[in-house]
Structure formats: structure tokens, C-alpha cells
mmCIF file of C-alpha atoms in Angstrom:
data_model
loop_
_atom_site.group_PDB
_atom_site.id
_atom_site.type_symbol
_atom_site.label_atom_id
_atom_site.label_comp_id
_atom_site.label_asym_id
_atom_site.label_seq_id
_atom_site.Cartn_x
_atom_site.Cartn_y
_atom_site.Cartn_z
ATOM 1 C CA MET A 50 -12.612 -6.094 0.468
ATOM 2 C CA LYS A 51 -11.114 -4.868 3.687
ATOM 3 C CA LEU A 52 -10.666 -1.113 3.855
ATOM 4 C CA GLU A 53 -8.981 0.272 6.940
ATOM 5 C CA GLU A 54 -10.350 3.469 8.404
ATOM 6 C CA TYR A 55 -7.892 6.311 8.703
ATOM 7 C CA ALA A 56 -8.218 10.050 9.020
ATOM 8 C CA PRO A 57 -6.487 12.012 6.258
ATOM 9 C CA GLY A 58 -2.858 12.410 7.318
ATOM 10 C CA GLU A 59 -2.707 9.175 9.306
ATOM 11 C CA ILE A 60 -2.240 7.130 6.137
ATOM 12 C CA GLU A 61 1.282 8.403 5.553
ATOM 13 C CA LYS A 62 2.290 7.560 9.115
ATOM 14 C CA ARG A 63 0.883 4.038 8.809
ATOM 15 C CA SER A 64 2.599 3.620 5.400
ATOM 16 C CA PHE A 65 5.983 4.537 6.829
ATOM 17 C CA ALA A 66 5.463 2.016 9.648
ATOM 18 C CA ILE A 67 4.704 -0.725 7.104
ATOM 19 C CA ILE A 68 7.787 0.199 5.074
ATOM 20 C CA GLU A 69 10.007 0.064 8.151
ATOM 21 C CA GLU A 70 8.553 -3.303 9.186
ATOM 22 C CA GLU A 71 8.919 -4.890 5.747
ATOM 23 C CA LEU A 72 12.422 -3.535 5.230
ATOM 24 C CA GLY A 73 13.389 -5.644 8.212
ATOM 25 C CA ARG A 74 16.800 -4.078 8.715
ATOM 26 C CA GLU A 75 18.317 -0.975 10.165
ATOM 27 C CA LEU A 76 19.176 1.825 7.766
ATOM 28 C CA ASP A 77 21.795 4.515 8.240
ATOM 29 C CA PRO A 78 19.904 7.127 10.307
ATOM 30 C CA VAL A 79 20.941 9.992 8.010
ATOM 31 C CA GLN A 80 19.865 8.156 4.856
ATOM 32 C CA LYS A 81 16.772 6.571 6.356
ATOM 33 C CA PRO A 82 14.206 9.392 5.827
ATOM 34 C CA ILE A 83 15.214 9.609 2.172
ATOM 35 C CA ILE A 84 15.160 5.874 1.470
ATOM 36 C CA LYS A 85 11.815 5.508 3.221
ATOM 37 C CA ARG A 86 10.229 8.382 1.312
ATOM 38 C CA VAL A 87 11.426 6.991 -2.026
ATOM 39 C CA ILE A 88 9.914 3.602 -1.180
ATOM 40 C CA HIS A 89 6.733 5.392 -0.089
ATOM 41 C CA THR A 90 6.597 7.109 -3.496
ATOM 42 C CA THR A 91 7.253 3.982 -5.564
ATOM 43 C CA ALA A 92 6.253 0.970 -3.410
ATOM 44 C CA ASP A 93 9.558 -0.415 -4.655
ATOM 45 C CA PHE A 94 11.865 -1.752 -1.960
ATOM 46 C CA SER A 95 14.748 -2.200 -4.384
ATOM 47 C CA TYR A 96 15.669 1.453 -3.775
ATOM 48 C CA ALA A 97 16.959 0.429 -0.346
ATOM 49 C CA ASP A 98 19.752 -1.348 -2.226
ATOM 50 C CA THR A 99 20.302 1.022 -5.153
ATOM 51 C CA LEU A 100 20.271 4.463 -3.505
ATOM 52 C CA PHE A 101 23.856 5.634 -3.099
ATOM 53 C CA PHE A 102 24.888 8.587 -0.944
ATOM 54 C CA SER A 103 28.313 10.167 -1.240
ATOM 55 C CA GLU A 104 29.974 11.021 2.089
ATOM 56 C CA GLY A 105 28.142 13.958 3.696
ATOM 57 C CA ALA A 106 25.704 14.404 0.789
ATOM 58 C CA VAL A 107 22.599 14.589 2.964
ATOM 59 C CA GLU A 108 24.165 17.087 5.360
ATOM 60 C CA GLU A 109 25.351 19.223 2.439
ATOM 61 C CA GLY A 110 21.864 19.158 0.906
ATOM 62 C CA LEU A 111 20.271 20.139 4.204
ATOM 63 C CA ASN A 112 22.773 22.974 4.709
ATOM 64 C CA ALA A 113 22.175 24.259 1.202
ATOM 65 C CA LEU A 114 18.389 24.232 1.578
ATOM 66 C CA ARG A 115 18.674 25.848 4.996
ATOM 67 C CA SER A 116 20.617 28.728 3.465
ATOM 68 C CA GLY A 117 18.006 29.307 0.753
ATOM 69 C CA VAL A 118 19.614 27.494 -2.188
ATOM 70 C CA SER A 119 17.237 26.832 -5.119
ATOM 71 C CA ILE A 120 16.647 23.575 -6.968
ATOM 72 C CA VAL A 121 17.075 23.033 -10.717
ATOM 73 C CA THR A 122 15.170 20.067 -12.126
ATOM 74 C CA ASP A 123 14.918 18.561 -15.594
ATOM 75 C CA THR A 124 11.161 18.018 -15.745
ATOM 76 C CA ASN A 125 8.061 20.017 -14.999
ATOM 77 C CA MET A 126 6.721 16.878 -13.276
ATOM 78 C CA GLY A 127 9.613 17.036 -10.833
ATOM 79 C CA LYS A 128 8.944 20.734 -10.322
ATOM 80 C CA ALA A 129 5.271 20.009 -9.655
ATOM 81 C CA GLY A 130 6.159 17.361 -7.086
ATOM 82 C CA ILE A 131 8.608 19.375 -4.983
ATOM 83 C CA ASN A 132 7.087 21.084 -1.964
ATOM 84 C CA LYS A 133 7.510 24.676 -3.126
ATOM 85 C CA LYS A 134 5.819 26.151 -0.071
ATOM 86 C CA LYS A 135 8.363 24.607 2.288
ATOM 87 C CA LEU A 136 11.229 25.480 -0.058
ATOM 88 C CA GLY A 137 9.974 29.052 -0.358
ATOM 89 C CA GLN A 138 9.876 29.447 3.426
ATOM 90 C CA LEU A 139 13.595 28.655 3.414
ATOM 91 C CA GLY A 140 14.226 31.199 0.657
ATOM 92 C CA GLY A 141 14.595 28.842 -2.325
ATOM 93 C CA SER A 142 12.583 28.136 -5.442
ATOM 94 C CA VAL A 143 12.454 25.510 -8.207
ATOM 95 C CA HIS A 144 13.646 26.106 -11.761
ATOM 96 C CA CYS A 145 12.919 23.955 -14.786
ATOM 97 C CA PHE A 146 14.304 25.384 -18.018
ATOM 98 C CA MET A 147 13.153 22.546 -20.285
ATOM 99 C CA ALA A 148 10.271 24.459 -21.858
ATOM 100 C CA ASP A 149 12.189 27.752 -22.244
ATOM 101 C CA GLU A 150 12.315 29.034 -25.811
ATOM 102 C CA ASP A 151 16.023 29.906 -25.716
ATOM 103 C CA VAL A 152 16.765 26.359 -24.512
ATOM 104 C CA ALA A 153 14.716 24.764 -27.290
ATOM 105 C CA GLU A 154 16.351 26.999 -29.907
ATOM 106 C CA LYS A 155 19.907 26.276 -28.772
ATOM 107 C CA ALA A 156 19.259 22.524 -28.457
ATOM 108 C CA SER A 157 17.842 22.388 -31.962
ATOM 109 C CA ARG A 158 20.708 24.474 -33.376
ATOM 110 C CA LEU A 159 23.418 22.342 -31.737
ATOM 111 C CA GLY A 160 21.661 18.983 -32.146
ATOM 112 C CA ILE A 161 21.907 18.236 -28.416
ATOM 113 C CA THR A 162 19.202 17.638 -25.822
ATOM 114 C CA ARG A 163 17.273 20.413 -24.130
ATOM 115 C CA ALA A 164 18.314 18.822 -20.838
ATOM 116 C CA ALA A 165 21.995 19.401 -21.627
ATOM 117 C CA VAL A 166 21.294 23.008 -22.635
ATOM 118 C CA SER A 167 19.284 23.500 -19.427
ATOM 119 C CA MET A 168 22.367 22.609 -17.400
ATOM 120 C CA GLU A 169 24.394 25.188 -19.343
ATOM 121 C CA LYS A 170 21.726 27.770 -18.634
ATOM 122 C CA ALA A 171 22.006 26.972 -14.923
ATOM 123 C CA ALA A 172 25.809 27.310 -15.125
ATOM 124 C CA GLU A 173 25.475 30.743 -16.738
ATOM 125 C CA MET A 174 23.371 31.947 -13.815
ATOM 126 C CA GLN A 175 26.437 31.553 -11.557
ATOM 127 C CA GLU A 176 24.298 30.730 -8.568
ATOM 128 C CA ASP A 177 24.453 27.949 -6.003
ATOM 129 C CA PHE A 178 22.032 25.175 -6.929
ATOM 130 C CA ILE A 179 20.874 21.722 -5.974
ATOM 131 C CA PHE A 180 20.184 19.664 -9.103
ATOM 132 C CA ALA A 181 17.351 17.136 -9.093
ATOM 133 C CA ILE A 182 17.609 15.091 -12.293
ATOM 134 C CA GLY A 183 14.809 12.551 -12.712
ATOM 135 C CA ASN A 184 14.649 12.071 -16.430
ATOM 136 C CA ALA A 185 17.580 12.941 -18.662
ATOM 137 C CA PRO A 186 20.932 11.152 -18.502
ATOM 138 C CA THR A 187 22.281 13.871 -20.811
ATOM 139 C CA ALA A 188 21.687 16.375 -17.982
ATOM 140 C CA LEU A 189 24.015 14.364 -15.732
ATOM 141 C CA ILE A 190 26.623 13.997 -18.466
ATOM 142 C CA ARG A 191 26.604 17.747 -19.180
ATOM 143 C CA LEU A 192 26.755 18.511 -15.450
ATOM 144 C CA TYR A 193 29.819 16.265 -15.159
ATOM 145 C CA GLU A 194 31.522 18.148 -17.991
ATOM 146 C CA LEU A 195 30.612 21.580 -16.575
ATOM 147 C CA ILE A 196 31.978 20.550 -13.164
ATOM 148 C CA LYS A 197 35.224 19.328 -14.715
ATOM 149 C CA GLU A 198 35.523 22.614 -16.649
ATOM 150 C CA GLY A 199 35.053 24.499 -13.367
ATOM 151 C CA ARG A 200 31.977 26.242 -14.735
ATOM 152 C CA ILE A 201 29.507 24.937 -12.159
ATOM 153 C CA HIS A 202 29.730 23.967 -8.485
ATOM 154 C CA PRO A 203 26.543 22.090 -7.500
ATOM 155 C CA ARG A 204 25.841 21.921 -3.786
ATOM 156 C CA LEU A 205 24.183 18.540 -4.331
ATOM 157 C CA ILE A 206 23.214 16.468 -7.354
ATOM 158 C CA ILE A 207 20.233 14.167 -7.000
ATOM 159 C CA GLY A 208 20.871 11.852 -9.949
ATOM 160 C CA VAL A 209 17.889 9.587 -10.471
ATOM 161 C CA PRO A 210 16.967 9.508 -14.163
ATOM 162 C CA VAL A 211 15.048 6.435 -15.274
ATOM 163 C CA GLY A 212 15.641 4.504 -18.447
ATOM 164 C CA PHE A 213 17.392 2.000 -20.609
ATOM 165 C CA VAL A 214 19.886 3.938 -22.715
ATOM 166 C CA ASN A 215 22.928 5.607 -21.096
ATOM 167 C CA VAL A 216 21.059 6.003 -17.806
ATOM 168 C CA ALA A 217 22.980 3.600 -15.561
ATOM 169 C CA GLU A 218 26.218 4.794 -17.200
ATOM 170 C CA ALA A 219 25.462 8.500 -16.674
ATOM 171 C CA LYS A 220 24.719 7.807 -13.011
ATOM 172 C CA GLU A 221 28.058 6.018 -12.566
ATOM 173 C CA LEU A 222 29.772 8.964 -14.264
ATOM 174 C CA ILE A 223 28.282 11.574 -11.946
ATOM 175 C CA LEU A 224 29.495 9.545 -8.936
ATOM 176 C CA THR A 225 33.039 10.441 -10.015
ATOM 177 C CA ALA A 226 32.436 14.200 -10.379
ATOM 178 C CA GLY A 227 33.708 15.002 -6.899
ATOM 179 C CA VAL A 228 30.567 16.786 -5.695
ATOM 180 C CA PRO A 229 27.931 15.611 -3.190
ATOM 181 C CA VAL A 230 25.550 13.170 -4.883
ATOM 182 C CA ILE A 231 22.533 11.031 -4.115
ATOM 183 C CA VAL A 232 22.121 8.527 -6.948
ATOM 184 C CA ALA A 233 19.739 5.639 -7.686
ATOM 185 C CA ARG A 234 22.139 3.233 -9.361
ATOM 186 C CA GLY A 235 20.878 1.203 -12.282
ATOM 187 C CA ARG A 236 17.911 1.868 -14.521
ATOM 188 C CA LYS A 237 15.269 2.932 -12.040
ATOM 189 C CA GLY A 238 14.362 6.415 -10.866
ATOM 190 C CA GLY A 239 12.118 9.153 -12.218
ATOM 191 C CA SER A 240 10.794 12.641 -11.635
ATOM 192 C CA ASN A 241 8.697 11.306 -8.775
ATOM 193 C CA VAL A 242 11.814 9.870 -7.129
ATOM 194 C CA ALA A 243 13.701 13.139 -7.643
ATOM 195 C CA ALA A 244 10.850 15.084 -6.034
ATOM 196 C CA ALA A 245 10.582 12.576 -3.179
ATOM 197 C CA ILE A 246 14.266 12.994 -2.321
ATOM 198 C CA CYS A 247 13.953 16.804 -2.373
ATOM 199 C CA ASN A 248 10.914 16.593 -0.117
ATOM 200 C CA ALA A 249 12.575 14.119 2.259
ATOM 201 C CA LEU A 250 15.303 16.738 2.743
ATOM 202 C CA LEU A 251 12.846 19.629 3.045
ATOM 203 C CA TYR A 252 10.677 17.879 5.628
ATOM 204 C CA GLN A 253 13.674 17.625 7.976
ATOM 205 C CA LEU A 254 14.018 21.420 8.122
ATOM 206 C CA MET B 671 32.077 3.867 -18.955
ATOM 207 C CA LYS B 672 30.453 3.121 -22.269
ATOM 208 C CA LEU B 673 28.105 5.843 -23.496
ATOM 209 C CA GLU B 674 26.244 5.147 -26.693
ATOM 210 C CA GLU B 675 25.851 8.011 -29.143
ATOM 211 C CA TYR B 676 22.284 8.891 -30.027
ATOM 212 C CA ALA B 677 20.626 11.957 -31.442
ATOM 213 C CA PRO B 678 17.873 13.419 -29.235
ATOM 214 C CA GLY B 679 14.694 11.528 -30.072
ATOM 215 C CA GLU B 680 16.429 8.283 -30.978
ATOM 216 C CA ILE B 681 16.839 7.310 -27.350
ATOM 217 C CA GLU B 682 13.130 6.640 -26.859
ATOM 218 C CA LYS B 683 13.025 4.413 -29.921
ATOM 219 C CA ARG B 684 16.045 2.429 -28.733
ATOM 220 C CA SER B 685 14.538 2.164 -25.233
ATOM 221 C CA PHE B 686 11.312 0.697 -26.557
ATOM 222 C CA ALA B 687 13.305 -1.854 -28.564
ATOM 223 C CA ILE B 688 15.187 -2.904 -25.409
ATOM 224 C CA ILE B 689 11.914 -3.207 -23.475
ATOM 225 C CA GLU B 690 10.368 -5.375 -26.179
ATOM 226 C CA GLU B 691 13.454 -7.577 -26.330
ATOM 227 C CA GLU B 692 13.713 -8.061 -22.566
ATOM 228 C CA LEU B 693 9.994 -8.677 -22.147
ATOM 229 C CA GLY B 694 10.537 -11.731 -24.318
ATOM 230 C CA ARG B 695 6.876 -12.423 -24.934
ATOM 231 C CA GLU B 696 4.061 -11.164 -27.092
ATOM 232 C CA LEU B 697 1.652 -8.692 -25.533
ATOM 233 C CA ASP B 698 -1.930 -8.066 -26.529
ATOM 234 C CA PRO B 699 -1.553 -5.591 -29.417
ATOM 235 C CA VAL B 700 -4.121 -3.184 -27.984
ATOM 236 C CA GLN B 701 -2.517 -3.159 -24.529
ATOM 237 C CA LYS B 702 1.063 -3.226 -25.770
ATOM 238 C CA PRO B 703 1.700 0.525 -26.309
ATOM 239 C CA ILE B 704 0.425 1.228 -22.798
ATOM 240 C CA ILE B 705 2.386 -1.515 -21.050
ATOM 241 C CA LYS B 706 5.561 -0.553 -22.894
ATOM 242 C CA ARG B 707 5.234 3.139 -22.046
ATOM 243 C CA VAL B 708 4.659 2.362 -18.360
ATOM 244 C CA ILE B 709 7.795 0.207 -18.316
ATOM 245 C CA HIS B 710 9.631 3.004 -20.148
ATOM 246 C CA THR B 711 8.555 5.433 -17.407
ATOM 247 C CA THR B 712 9.469 3.193 -14.471
ATOM 248 C CA ALA B 713 12.091 0.694 -15.744
ATOM 249 C CA ASP B 714 9.914 -1.793 -13.868
ATOM 250 C CA PHE B 715 8.908 -4.853 -15.845
ATOM 251 C CA SER B 716 6.490 -6.046 -13.158
ATOM 252 C CA TYR B 717 3.846 -3.788 -14.716
ATOM 253 C CA ALA B 718 3.584 -6.278 -17.589
ATOM 254 C CA ASP B 719 1.996 -8.619 -15.041
ATOM 255 C CA THR B 720 0.026 -6.180 -12.893
ATOM 256 C CA LEU B 721 -1.614 -3.899 -15.471
ATOM 257 C CA PHE B 722 -5.221 -4.962 -15.878
ATOM 258 C CA PHE B 723 -7.479 -3.781 -18.704
ATOM 259 C CA SER B 724 -11.234 -4.237 -18.588
ATOM 260 C CA GLU B 725 -12.791 -5.395 -21.848
ATOM 261 C CA GLY B 726 -12.668 -2.564 -24.395
ATOM 262 C CA ALA B 727 -11.091 -0.082 -21.973
ATOM 263 C CA VAL B 728 -8.369 1.088 -24.367
ATOM 264 C CA GLU B 729 -10.814 1.557 -27.241
ATOM 265 C CA GLU B 730 -13.187 3.473 -24.972
ATOM 266 C CA GLY B 731 -10.331 5.716 -23.785
ATOM 267 C CA LEU B 732 -9.233 6.386 -27.356
ATOM 268 C CA ASN B 733 -12.798 7.181 -28.457
ATOM 269 C CA ALA B 734 -13.268 9.538 -25.525
ATOM 270 C CA LEU B 735 -10.025 11.400 -26.202
ATOM 271 C CA ARG B 736 -10.815 11.547 -29.917
ATOM 272 C CA SER B 737 -14.103 13.272 -29.118
ATOM 273 C CA GLY B 738 -12.442 15.900 -26.924
ATOM 274 C CA VAL B 739 -13.099 14.465 -23.458
ATOM 275 C CA SER B 740 -10.985 16.037 -20.682
ATOM 276 C CA ILE B 741 -8.919 14.290 -18.018
ATOM 277 C CA VAL B 742 -9.312 14.716 -14.252
ATOM 278 C CA THR B 743 -6.273 13.773 -12.228
ATOM 279 C CA ASP B 744 -5.551 13.706 -8.495
ATOM 280 C CA THR B 745 -2.097 15.316 -8.516
ATOM 281 C CA ASN B 746 -0.454 18.319 -10.084
ATOM 282 C CA MET B 747 2.474 16.021 -10.918
ATOM 283 C CA GLY B 748 0.144 13.904 -13.033
ATOM 284 C CA LYS B 749 -1.193 17.055 -14.650
ATOM 285 C CA ALA B 750 2.363 18.226 -15.399
ATOM 286 C CA GLY B 751 3.211 14.892 -17.004
ATOM 287 C CA ILE B 752 0.265 14.599 -19.377
ATOM 288 C CA ASN B 753 0.894 15.887 -22.897
ATOM 289 C CA LYS B 754 -1.455 18.849 -22.804
ATOM 290 C CA LYS B 755 -0.536 20.053 -26.287
ATOM 291 C CA LYS B 756 -1.679 16.788 -27.863
ATOM 292 C CA LEU B 757 -4.758 16.650 -25.625
ATOM 293 C CA GLY B 758 -5.611 20.254 -26.505
ATOM 294 C CA GLN B 759 -5.416 19.518 -30.227
ATOM 295 C CA LEU B 760 -8.152 16.933 -29.657
ATOM 296 C CA GLY B 761 -10.262 19.434 -27.710
ATOM 297 C CA GLY B 762 -9.574 18.231 -24.163
ATOM 298 C CA SER B 763 -7.763 19.633 -21.144
ATOM 299 C CA VAL B 764 -6.511 18.410 -17.761
ATOM 300 C CA HIS B 765 -8.127 19.294 -14.447
ATOM 301 C CA CYS B 766 -6.638 18.846 -11.002
ATOM 302 C CA PHE B 767 -8.824 20.182 -8.214
ATOM 303 C CA MET B 768 -6.561 19.179 -5.338
ATOM 304 C CA ALA B 769 -5.252 22.692 -4.633
ATOM 305 C CA ASP B 770 -8.630 24.423 -5.055
ATOM 306 C CA GLU B 771 -9.719 26.420 -2.028
ATOM 307 C CA ASP B 772 -13.297 25.133 -2.058
ATOM 308 C CA VAL B 773 -11.970 21.563 -2.091
ATOM 309 C CA ALA B 774 -9.621 22.179 0.829
ATOM 310 C CA GLU B 775 -12.398 23.873 2.813
ATOM 311 C CA LYS B 776 -14.932 21.066 2.252
ATOM 312 C CA ALA B 777 -12.369 18.343 2.997
ATOM 313 C CA SER B 778 -11.404 20.001 6.250
ATOM 314 C CA ARG B 779 -15.044 20.567 7.243
ATOM 315 C CA LEU B 780 -16.081 16.964 6.532
ATOM 316 C CA GLY B 781 -12.855 15.321 7.739
ATOM 317 C CA ILE B 782 -12.356 13.509 4.416
ATOM 318 C CA THR B 783 -9.546 13.698 1.894
ATOM 319 C CA ARG B 784 -9.227 16.434 -0.699
ATOM 320 C CA ALA B 785 -8.999 13.661 -3.281
ATOM 321 C CA ALA B 786 -12.483 12.414 -2.378
ATOM 322 C CA VAL B 787 -13.882 15.954 -2.523
ATOM 323 C CA SER B 788 -12.169 16.473 -5.895
ATOM 324 C CA MET B 789 -14.136 13.545 -7.311
ATOM 325 C CA GLU B 790 -17.361 15.103 -6.029
ATOM 326 C CA LYS B 791 -16.405 18.371 -7.687
ATOM 327 C CA ALA B 792 -15.908 16.489 -10.956
ATOM 328 C CA ALA B 793 -19.323 14.817 -10.542
ATOM 329 C CA GLU B 794 -20.993 18.187 -10.032
ATOM 330 C CA MET B 795 -19.596 19.423 -13.340
ATOM 331 C CA GLN B 796 -21.786 16.829 -15.114
ATOM 332 C CA GLU B 797 -19.314 16.434 -17.921
ATOM 333 C CA ASP B 798 -17.745 13.377 -19.541
ATOM 334 C CA PHE B 799 -14.314 12.709 -18.063
ATOM 335 C CA ILE B 800 -11.430 10.292 -18.066
ATOM 336 C CA PHE B 801 -10.029 9.913 -14.543
ATOM 337 C CA ALA B 802 -6.298 9.392 -14.063
ATOM 338 C CA ILE B 803 -5.714 8.555 -10.404
ATOM 339 C CA GLY B 804 -2.048 8.125 -9.500
ATOM 340 C CA ASN B 805 -1.968 8.914 -5.830
ATOM 341 C CA ALA B 806 -5.107 8.722 -3.709
ATOM 342 C CA PRO B 807 -6.972 5.472 -3.045
ATOM 343 C CA THR B 808 -9.748 7.601 -1.531
ATOM 344 C CA ALA B 809 -10.320 9.092 -4.993
ATOM 345 C CA LEU B 810 -11.035 5.609 -6.366
ATOM 346 C CA ILE B 811 -13.276 4.726 -3.426
ATOM 347 C CA ARG B 812 -15.299 7.935 -3.828
ATOM 348 C CA LEU B 813 -15.511 7.388 -7.598
ATOM 349 C CA TYR B 814 -16.891 3.892 -6.955
ATOM 350 C CA GLU B 815 -19.567 5.315 -4.654
ATOM 351 C CA LEU B 816 -20.483 8.115 -7.077
ATOM 352 C CA ILE B 817 -20.810 5.592 -9.904
ATOM 353 C CA LYS B 818 -23.042 3.344 -7.796
ATOM 354 C CA GLU B 819 -25.192 6.370 -6.890
ATOM 355 C CA GLY B 820 -25.514 7.176 -10.603
ATOM 356 C CA ARG B 821 -23.934 10.590 -10.068
ATOM 357 C CA ILE B 822 -20.955 10.105 -12.359
ATOM 358 C CA HIS B 823 -20.300 8.137 -15.551
ATOM 359 C CA PRO B 824 -16.554 8.031 -16.232
ATOM 360 C CA ARG B 825 -15.568 7.194 -19.790
ATOM 361 C CA LEU B 826 -12.423 5.527 -18.428
ATOM 362 C CA ILE B 827 -10.766 5.251 -15.026
ATOM 363 C CA ILE B 828 -6.990 4.893 -14.951
ATOM 364 C CA GLY B 829 -6.578 3.561 -11.414
ATOM 365 C CA VAL B 830 -2.899 3.481 -10.514
ATOM 366 C CA PRO B 831 -2.399 4.975 -7.047
ATOM 367 C CA VAL B 832 0.762 3.862 -5.278
ATOM 368 C CA GLY B 833 0.996 2.921 -1.634
ATOM 369 C CA PHE B 834 0.659 0.644 1.304
ATOM 370 C CA VAL B 835 -2.646 1.487 2.964
ATOM 371 C CA ASN B 836 -5.957 0.740 1.194
ATOM 372 C CA VAL B 837 -4.311 1.085 -2.203
ATOM 373 C CA ALA B 838 -4.469 -2.502 -3.495
ATOM 374 C CA GLU B 839 -7.977 -2.776 -1.996
ATOM 375 C CA ALA B 840 -9.241 0.422 -3.639
ATOM 376 C CA LYS B 841 -7.952 -0.800 -6.985
ATOM 377 C CA GLU B 842 -9.775 -4.111 -6.612
ATOM 378 C CA LEU B 843 -12.938 -2.175 -5.693
ATOM 379 C CA ILE B 844 -12.853 0.014 -8.800
ATOM 380 C CA LEU B 845 -12.547 -3.109 -10.968
ATOM 381 C CA THR B 846 -16.103 -3.961 -9.888
ATOM 382 C CA ALA B 847 -17.595 -0.546 -10.696
ATOM 383 C CA GLY B 848 -18.820 -1.585 -14.120
ATOM 384 C CA VAL B 849 -17.007 1.148 -16.060
ATOM 385 C CA PRO B 850 -13.944 0.877 -18.335
ATOM 386 C CA VAL B 851 -10.778 0.681 -16.221
ATOM 387 C CA ILE B 852 -7.041 0.335 -16.594
ATOM 388 C CA VAL B 853 -5.613 -0.626 -13.199
ATOM 389 C CA ALA B 854 -2.138 -1.448 -11.865
ATOM 390 C CA ARG B 855 -3.053 -4.155 -9.371
ATOM 391 C CA GLY B 856 -1.149 -4.260 -6.100
ATOM 392 C CA ARG B 857 0.816 -1.507 -4.416
ATOM 393 C CA LYS B 858 2.686 0.014 -7.314
ATOM 394 C CA GLY B 859 1.720 2.933 -9.516
ATOM 395 C CA GLY B 860 2.060 6.692 -9.217
ATOM 396 C CA SER B 861 1.396 10.010 -10.900
ATOM 397 C CA ASN B 862 4.123 9.217 -13.420
ATOM 398 C CA VAL B 863 2.376 5.944 -14.305
ATOM 399 C CA ALA B 864 -0.992 7.711 -14.603
ATOM 400 C CA ALA B 865 0.527 10.297 -16.943
ATOM 401 C CA ALA B 866 2.328 7.608 -18.958
ATOM 402 C CA ILE B 867 -0.942 5.754 -19.573
ATOM 403 C CA CYS B 868 -2.696 8.960 -20.664
ATOM 404 C CA ASN B 869 0.191 9.746 -23.012
ATOM 405 C CA ALA B 870 0.286 6.207 -24.408
ATOM 406 C CA LEU B 871 -3.361 6.720 -25.399
ATOM 407 C CA LEU B 872 -2.786 10.227 -26.733
ATOM 408 C CA TYR B 873 0.192 9.229 -28.876
ATOM 409 C CA GLN B 874 -2.007 6.766 -30.776
ATOM 410 C CA LEU B 875 -4.287 9.546 -32.001
#
């Protein structure tokens, strides 16, 4: 076994160099830090092909974070993974409503997912948000509907749920919502990917 | 866009059916629930080839959980993803020492990673643990050393860090430690994978 010797902190730098080398092609400079961090988080180079950025999405996300906009996510894993210290320095925080009692009650009463109800709860707060959706396609579908009804105006939607049922379709739907989006097309994604994209934005500020 | 209609809760069932169908081969019945849940979490079928189980590892993990053994993990994301309600019903809990002040202080003083120090902290507690390592290869390396020094006796090590530097090597090392292991060989893994494996065990109890 060959273990390389690195000081803590150097490993990430070396990892990013390996990723860049193995990618073997130039990425869009605005998208590059995000694509590289997602590959760093997953060791999966297919994200270089599946990550889709709507025109100006990265800039809009950076502007929003810079002005203290908070992030709404659909899992407590995503919340745990987002760098809350950095976000807090900018004036933002992370919300996850999935475990809230009112959300559970309403979801059960209406026979819909807690993720969909969480998006409604965010809409009712009438606040600017970035959405980081790593798990529930129903969150994206409800967001699409709320946008079309004029009830919510997301500054950026990071749409990267993972899964086999309605996931790829929900991601294609949110692409047509007319708001800034960063989406991992297809089945792959996850809370870790959602957090990685948030952090890739945060680390540029 | 074609969205299928499912009640909340049915989606997971349908997803597992798709995974089984697309896998197109029979898995070892003991390993199957774990492999399927990891694919469910990642949408990445390559785990069917890379997940390695030492002889009796699943049974040992189930026995440990059944008797109330706690889980030590190397990220707060992993901690967030593990079903703590189910684990608590069995008598266990989840520890993550990464953000502890004493860990940060010792890591900085010795110039080693907080993950390595976290494993030492677990060893000092002289308690039975399952380790779920989704991020830091240095955690696996330190665990290997502590096992060889007779200072720690893990009931099971879930060794699934993700990354490009020392990760595949650290996973090969832990395979030789002589304790029950479930390892994702190669570069891939993550906190989400670590949590998925813990949950796949918990949901059988």
C-alpha cells in the first residue's frame, strides 16, 4: 500500500488537481468551481456532463448569497453539509422544514409529501430564498407550481434530487420555470451534491 | 413530461423494484438490502461491484445494533442521515466528534487531521462501537493503527470515504485489519453512502 504524505488541508488541493487533470478538458470558468466541487464530493466525473446551468445562474446565486439571502433545503443532511459559518458571515442561514410538526400534519392531512408542504411553508414566509433540493422531486414540482402561480420568486434553485421515480422528469420541469437553476440532469444527485454546490458558491465569496 | 402518480411512501417501493430489475442479476441475500439501498441513495449501479463485505460483517453489524451498540461517524452529514429514532429504539446513538473543541485543539497541536483524533477519542471511551466513515481516509488509517495496537475493537467498520488522495489505499488497508468491514472499494463513497448502509442495517431490525 502506498500512502502519500500530506498535511491536513493539502489533500483537498491535491484532489482538485487530480480532478482537473483527469477531466482533460476546459470547463466554463464560471461553472468550473461548482463542477469540480461536485466531482470532489462524489468521485463521479459524469457530473461534468449532466450539470446544467441556466444563463447567469451562478452570478445570481453569488449575488443572492452576497446580499444575505438564506437557503431552504429539503433534507437535514443537506443542512448539515452546507457551510453555515460562511453563510452566516454573509447574513444568511439554512432552513429545513421537513421535520416541522406543522409540515408533517399538513402533509398527512392532504396526502402529499412533506417536501411539497415545505415549499409552501417557504412561500408563505415571503422572503428571498435559494432552494437546494437534493432529495425530493415533489419539492421541485411544487416549486414549479408556486412559481407559475406567482407565489414564490426563488433567487436560485439548485435542483439535484437523486432517484428513479419522477426525478429526471421533475428536473426537466424545473428547467422551464423561468428562474435561475443549476440542475443535475438524469437520476443522479443527492443532499451531498446540493450541499457541495452551495459550498462551491459560498467559497467564492 | 410524464410524471407518474404515487402516494408518499410508494415511491421508495417502486424505486427498489426498478433497481432490482435493472441490476438484472441475483445478489447475495444478506448483502442485497445494503447494496440496493446504496444504489437508491446514489443512483449509481457501480456500487453493486465495488461494495465488499467481509465474512459475517452484516450479521455482526445487525447483532451489534440489536444489542444497543452506538455508531461513530466522521461527519455531521452522516450523523444527520442516520435514522436516529430507529437506532434509539434499539438503545444506540450516533456520535460525531469532528466539531468538538478538544478534537480541534489536539489535531492542530499534533498537525494531524481531526478525523484521526476523533478515532482516538472513540478509543478512549472504551465502548463497543460501529464506525461509519464516509469522508476521511485518515480516520480509517488511524482505526487500523488503533486496532493493531489493541486499543480499539470495532464491532463493524463501514469504510466508505470518497476521494482521490489516499482513499482507495486506506480502504484496502482497513480490509486487512481483521475486524468486520463493509467497504466501497475505489474512490467512490460518501457520508450519504455511510448513512445509507447504517439505515439498511437498521431497517432490518
